Amino acid sequence: MLKTPIARGVALATLGATLAIPTMAQAAFIEDTKAGLELRNFYYNSDNRNSANTKSKSDEWAQGFILRVESGFTEGPVGFGVDALGLLGVKLDSSPDRTGTGLLPSGDSGAPDDYSSLHATAKMKVSKTILKVGAIEPKNMAIARSDSRLLPQTFQGAQLVSKEVDGLTLDLGYLTEQNNRDSSNYEDITYAGKGGVAAGEAEDFMFAGATYSLMKNLTGAYYYSNLEEAYKQHSFNLVHVLPLGEDQSLKTDLRYARSTDDGSSTVDNKAFGAMVTYSISGHSFGVAYQKMSGDTGFAYAGASTDPFLVNYVMLSADFANADEKSWQARYDYNFAAMGIPGLTFMTRYVTGDDFGAGGNSKEWERNTDIGYVFQEGTLKNLGVKWRNGTYRSSNNGDKDIDQNRLIVSYTIPLM
């Protein structure tokens, strides 16, 4: 059901553009069209320990199909186009006592045999400015849709991205509904958080931001966002990359966000994060520090979106409880440096403390990723990734987790 005039307008604009495109078809529209079908096979096994509120085990296996069609633009001062996204998830193995992985919808009777959805986006281009209306997949400081399960999360709304000025990107959006990664239906946008943030449903979400190249190796960004009846947020980011010689660099990533309540919520948070990464000949060594202050933890729109925090990781998600301080040590290696392109490795350790009752709680997490993309032969472009994570917490009510994920993906180019 379309709950607002804006949502109804989005649907009408998308339908109108879809019907109009064939009558306006020109060379650029057809020739620049891209289409691909991603096959994503996902096995998820989570041993959830010491938790009275969560199933002791989440274990599911599913096959995903992600069809993307992105048209070019019609010729002329104003170009029009349309994109389509088709999603299908098929259950391979599950049971009612093992649901909750985020791969498949879940209910009292367990996961369905399959679930699917179809999304359309109308788009218009003027010079270096593109307006999209319909299904939106935002990926910015204010809101970033999740693609860490079987199917990606999408939103309904409008987004405008402009690059008219060299080095400057303007990004504005208005989102009305969300379609979660394990759902086939749009619903009201929710919000989530820790440490006093009362998660729940909210109203529409808007954001406006700018990213500017301040100098050759320094980029700055600012975003303002507002989830109606939930919170307002100001986010800042500075990224500097310092070349240190052949195959060497030092990257500094500074992040700060100020969040306050809007409506009936209690959100009050200041989030500071900094990460420094030294890279040399395929090796990357990173250290991060993150600190929360204010009356609550960090809040973000969409229960499964990816918050813009340096210590947002695999299991505990964000280390963003009220007053929490956390550190991260990370190591990456790209085996292309030793003649094995396509093979990558990552491991990291994050520890946080000074949160919870009396400020005495502690938590830590360890992640390891190993991935390989075949470079040639019959299996060329087939990707295999194993993700392993361990999480422990002394905070009452938190679950201890030992988890493995195995993802096999392959994209078939169709156009």
Coordinates of N, CA and C in Angstrom, one line a residue, residues 4 25 180 195 338 345 382:
T4 N 1.8 7.5 1.3 CA 1.9 9.0 1.3 C 1.8 9.4 -0.2
A25 N 13.3 5.4 -27.5 CA 14.5 4.7 -27.7 C 15.4 5.2 -28.7
N180 N 13.6 -4.9 3.3 CA 14.7 -5.5 3.9 C 15.3 -6.7 3.1
G195 N 22.3 1.1 23.6 CA 22.6 1.9 24.7 C 21.6 3.0 24.9
M338 N 52.2 -11.5 -4.6 CA 53.1 -12.6 -4.7 C 52.8 -13.5 -5.9
F345 N 43.0 -11.9 1.8 CA 42.9 -12.3 3.2 C 42.7 -11.1 4.1
L382 N 34.2 -16.8 -11.0 CA 33.5 -17.4 -9.9 C 34.2 -17.0 -8.6

